[in-house]
Amino acid sequence: MKKYYITTPIYYLNSLPHIGHAYTTIAADIIARYWRRKGEEVFFLTGTDEHGIKIAKAAQKAGLDPKKFVDKNSRVYSSLWKKLDISYDDFIRTSEKRHEKAVEEFLNRLKNAETPKKRTVLYEAEYSGLYCEGCEAYKNETDLVDGICPDHKTKPTILKENNWFFRLSDYDPVLKKQIGLNRMQILPEVRQKEVVGFIKQGLADFAISRANVGWGVRLPFDRKQTVYVWVDALINYLSAIGWPDETKFKKLWPADLHLMGKDILKFHGVIWPAMLTALNIDLPKRIFIHGFFTVGGEKMSKTIGNVIKTEELLKRYGLDATRYLLISAFPFGQDGDIFIETFDKKYKGVLADGLGNLLSRVLNLVEKSYDGKIPVAVPSPRKLTSVGKYLEEQKIGQAISTIEDAIVFANQYIDRVKLWQMVKTNKDEAGIVVSGLCSLLREIGLALEPFTPSTSAEIVNRLDSDKIKKGKPLFPSIK
Ligand code: MSP
């Protein structure tokens, strides 16, 4: 048995989860479930990012002490993940002792480490720059559009303080080499090119501590400062599995897959491997970056009023359909636009009239014409083994189309041969067709398990029962 360690980003607690966060988490769950079913020992990690100025301010605004605030908001995430049937194995919170201990240890080790050029990795210096609180990062003039952060539409503030710095500039050649050799695969390929581009532009040293942010992990060797929230956050991938000494760490590291959206590529594609290299820790095997979506052509925002709440989708479509509609809304890996108006159409077309109807039609024939028994053992006319291959490469979109094609194929086949008439005129031959379709339905049911776990179990259970019945619609019609 091999291990498979997969992570999502840990989500900021300054705001409540929206379908963007659900999107990444469902994608990770699909991949985790795939490997688990294949028999691998999966460790699926998610969690919340709880320190830093952004969260301290949000807590203040809510009139709560930061710890109380994060305790409350973190539960909103974990309970949403339960509602979405997310099969995570651990939920790390950066305000937990186990995490803070690892962060301190990591920083202490960095303090004693040397760069490839035999200089100290960390040094102290005065710094002044433009800081975007939304990004929790310093910005260059060139990152801004008319002086405004394009991602957060806010004006960065000028920050001047004494900080500890990470000598990232010494890691240029090492990072280039490691990425060139695919020591850490960056997928899709365009994202790898982007990272190579970042390195080519030249890597600037960055501050790993903050002088004026109280809400964070204290720097163990300079307790006036707290650890920069991104450095703190990235270490979650290690702290959750007991770095540096626990057997769990030794078994699970390096991570097999860090999954995330494109907004945080630089942190995972440059800073994280540099931090790990500085301490001689193996790099994660792969990072996969998916695209960002807008809603009806606009960035989701409270001001525009187009924020889609996952709970609303759950209420309207139910659990499995919500997972399915979200993950198949646009091609995984690319940017996309979500039109909530198309969800109803897709629910009806693909799920209710496609899959649900296929199951009803076939099982109805088994129930009515073959006494509830699959007449003969006939292999499936289509194999869906490629679904797994696609999932292994995070090609979630292709995996879904393969399944959808099989559903369309089966429904069209039934129509073409007029199976409901054939059962009356040529029962034996129709029995072979019906049996083949049952085998295909089983394939479809199994292939759907990572995407829609309960529906998948329902399909297989109905096919396995001693006396097969048509049963209730898989996807009831919605108003
Ligand atoms: N806390 C950091 C991550 C630290 S990881 C060591 C953070 N948190 S976040 O709450 O802002 O979550 C960002 C992630 O949410 C994105 O990388 C992406 O996975 C997901 N998404 C948020 N909005 C999204 C869209 N509109 N579209 C697609 N994914 C989205 O960054």
mmCIF file with all atom_site columns, C-alpha atoms and ligand atoms in Angstrom, residues 9-12 18 20-21 23-24 49 77 230 233-234 236-237 260-264 268 290-294 300, ligand 1:
data_model
loop_
_atom_site.group_PDB
_atom_site.id
_atom_site.type_symbol
_atom_site.label_atom_id
_atom_site.label_alt_id
_atom_site.label_comp_id
_atom_site.label_asym_id
_atom_site.label_entity_id
_atom_site.label_seq_id
_atom_site.pdbx_PDB_ins_code
_atom_site.Cartn_x
_atom_site.Cartn_y
_atom_site.Cartn_z
_atom_site.occupancy
_atom_site.B_iso_or_equiv
_atom_site.pdbx_formal_charge
_atom_site.auth_seq_id
_atom_site.auth_comp_id
_atom_site.auth_asym_id
_atom_site.auth_atom_id
_atom_site.pdbx_PDB_model_num
ATOM   1  C CA  . PRO A 1 9   ? -4.923  25.740 0.927   1.00 0.00 ? 9   PRO A CA  1
ATOM   2  C CA  . ILE A 1 10  ? -5.844  26.668 4.472   1.00 0.00 ? 10  ILE A CA  1
ATOM   3  C CA  . TYR A 1 11  ? -8.554  29.275 4.214   1.00 0.00 ? 11  TYR A CA  1
ATOM   4  C CA  . TYR A 1 12  ? -8.431  32.761 5.693   1.00 0.00 ? 12  TYR A CA  1
ATOM   5  C CA  . HIS A 1 18  ? -18.045 30.954 -0.506  1.00 0.00 ? 18  HIS A CA  1
ATOM   6  C CA  . GLY A 1 20  ? -14.619 29.482 -4.448  1.00 0.00 ? 20  GLY A CA  1
ATOM   7  C CA  . HIS A 1 21  ? -13.357 27.776 -1.306  1.00 0.00 ? 21  HIS A CA  1
ATOM   8  C CA  . TYR A 1 23  ? -14.593 24.492 -5.326  1.00 0.00 ? 23  TYR A CA  1
ATOM   9  C CA  . THR A 1 24  ? -10.974 23.724 -4.327  1.00 0.00 ? 24  THR A CA  1
ATOM   10 C CA  . ASP A 1 49  ? -5.322  30.245 8.229   1.00 0.00 ? 49  ASP A CA  1
ATOM   11 C CA  . TYR A 1 77  ? -15.638 26.008 7.555   1.00 0.00 ? 77  TYR A CA  1
ATOM   12 C CA  . TRP A 1 230 ? 2.385   33.354 4.819   1.00 0.00 ? 230 TRP A CA  1
ATOM   13 C CA  . ALA A 1 233 ? 0.598   29.314 6.931   1.00 0.00 ? 233 ALA A CA  1
ATOM   14 C CA  . LEU A 1 234 ? 2.794   27.296 4.571   1.00 0.00 ? 234 LEU A CA  1
ATOM   15 C CA  . ASN A 1 236 ? 0.799   23.874 8.111   1.00 0.00 ? 236 ASN A CA  1
ATOM   16 C CA  . TYR A 1 237 ? 1.594   21.201 5.554   1.00 0.00 ? 237 TYR A CA  1
ATOM   17 C CA  . MET A 1 260 ? -4.820  25.512 -4.991  1.00 0.00 ? 260 MET A CA  1
ATOM   18 C CA  . GLY A 1 261 ? -6.103  28.376 -7.090  1.00 0.00 ? 261 GLY A CA  1
ATOM   19 C CA  . LYS A 1 262 ? -3.823  30.508 -9.217  1.00 0.00 ? 262 LYS A CA  1
ATOM   20 C CA  . ASP A 1 263 ? -3.846  33.473 -6.814  1.00 0.00 ? 263 ASP A CA  1
ATOM   21 C CA  . ILE A 1 264 ? -1.381  31.778 -4.512  1.00 0.00 ? 264 ILE A CA  1
ATOM   22 C CA  . HIS A 1 268 ? 3.714   27.749 -3.332  1.00 0.00 ? 268 HIS A CA  1
ATOM   23 C CA  . HIS A 1 290 ? -6.636  25.481 -10.934 1.00 0.00 ? 290 HIS A CA  1
ATOM   24 C CA  . GLY A 1 291 ? -8.179  28.580 -12.446 1.00 0.00 ? 291 GLY A CA  1
ATOM   25 C CA  . PHE A 1 292 ? -10.349 31.238 -10.934 1.00 0.00 ? 292 PHE A CA  1
ATOM   26 C CA  . PHE A 1 293 ? -13.951 31.746 -11.768 1.00 0.00 ? 293 PHE A CA  1
ATOM   27 C CA  . THR A 1 294 ? -16.121 34.788 -11.966 1.00 0.00 ? 294 THR A CA  1
ATOM   28 C CA  . MET A 1 300 ? -17.708 37.488 -6.775  1.00 0.00 ? 300 MET A CA  1
HETATM 29 N N1  . MSP B 2 .   ? -4.785  31.550 3.472   1.00 0.00 ? 1   MSP B N1  1
HETATM 30 C C1  . MSP B 2 .   ? -4.344  31.560 2.137   1.00 0.00 ? 1   MSP B C1  1
HETATM 31 C C2  . MSP B 2 .   ? -3.781  30.206 1.728   1.00 0.00 ? 1   MSP B C2  1
HETATM 32 C C3  . MSP B 2 .   ? -2.667  29.687 2.569   1.00 0.00 ? 1   MSP B C3  1
HETATM 33 S S1  . MSP B 2 .   ? -2.166  28.105 2.068   1.00 0.00 ? 1   MSP B S1  1
HETATM 34 C C4  . MSP B 2 .   ? -0.764  27.794 2.893   1.00 0.00 ? 1   MSP B C4  1
HETATM 35 C C5  . MSP B 2 .   ? -5.497  31.942 1.221   1.00 0.00 ? 1   MSP B C5  1
HETATM 36 N N2  . MSP B 2 .   ? -6.739  31.735 1.698   1.00 0.00 ? 1   MSP B N2  1
HETATM 37 S S2  . MSP B 2 .   ? -8.110  32.102 0.931   1.00 0.00 ? 1   MSP B S2  1
HETATM 38 O O1  . MSP B 2 .   ? -9.156  31.900 1.898   1.00 0.00 ? 1   MSP B O1  1
HETATM 39 O O2  . MSP B 2 .   ? -8.024  33.361 0.330   1.00 0.00 ? 1   MSP B O2  1
HETATM 40 O O3  . MSP B 2 .   ? -8.313  30.968 -0.138  1.00 0.00 ? 1   MSP B O3  1
HETATM 41 C C6  . MSP B 2 .   ? -7.765  31.089 -1.400  1.00 0.00 ? 1   MSP B C6  1
HETATM 42 C C7  . MSP B 2 .   ? -8.142  29.873 -2.230  1.00 0.00 ? 1   MSP B C7  1
HETATM 43 O O4  . MSP B 2 .   ? -9.568  29.760 -2.356  1.00 0.00 ? 1   MSP B O4  1
HETATM 44 C C8  . MSP B 2 .   ? -7.653  29.978 -3.663  1.00 0.00 ? 1   MSP B C8  1
HETATM 45 O O5  . MSP B 2 .   ? -6.320  29.573 -3.820  1.00 0.00 ? 1   MSP B O5  1
HETATM 46 C C9  . MSP B 2 .   ? -8.606  29.032 -4.360  1.00 0.00 ? 1   MSP B C9  1
HETATM 47 O O6  . MSP B 2 .   ? -8.179  27.724 -4.133  1.00 0.00 ? 1   MSP B O6  1
HETATM 48 C C10 . MSP B 2 .   ? -9.935  29.272 -3.631  1.00 0.00 ? 1   MSP B C10 1
HETATM 49 N N3  . MSP B 2 .   ? -10.750 30.290 -4.313  1.00 0.00 ? 1   MSP B N3  1
HETATM 50 C C11 . MSP B 2 .   ? -11.236 31.444 -3.764  1.00 0.00 ? 1   MSP B C11 1
HETATM 51 N N4  . MSP B 2 .   ? -11.973 32.102 -4.691  1.00 0.00 ? 1   MSP B N4  1
HETATM 52 C C12 . MSP B 2 .   ? -12.002 31.428 -5.849  1.00 0.00 ? 1   MSP B C12 1
HETATM 53 C C13 . MSP B 2 .   ? -12.583 31.639 -7.131  1.00 0.00 ? 1   MSP B C13 1
HETATM 54 N N5  . MSP B 2 .   ? -13.315 32.685 -7.410  1.00 0.00 ? 1   MSP B N5  1
HETATM 55 N N6  . MSP B 2 .   ? -12.318 30.697 -8.078  1.00 0.00 ? 1   MSP B N6  1
HETATM 56 C C14 . MSP B 2 .   ? -11.565 29.584 -7.831  1.00 0.00 ? 1   MSP B C14 1
HETATM 57 N N7  . MSP B 2 .   ? -11.022 29.367 -6.631  1.00 0.00 ? 1   MSP B N7  1
HETATM 58 C C15 . MSP B 2 .   ? -11.217 30.255 -5.614  1.00 0.00 ? 1   MSP B C15 1
HETATM 59 O O7  . MSP B 2 .   ? -5.246  32.356 0.118   1.00 0.00 ? 1   MSP B O7  1
#
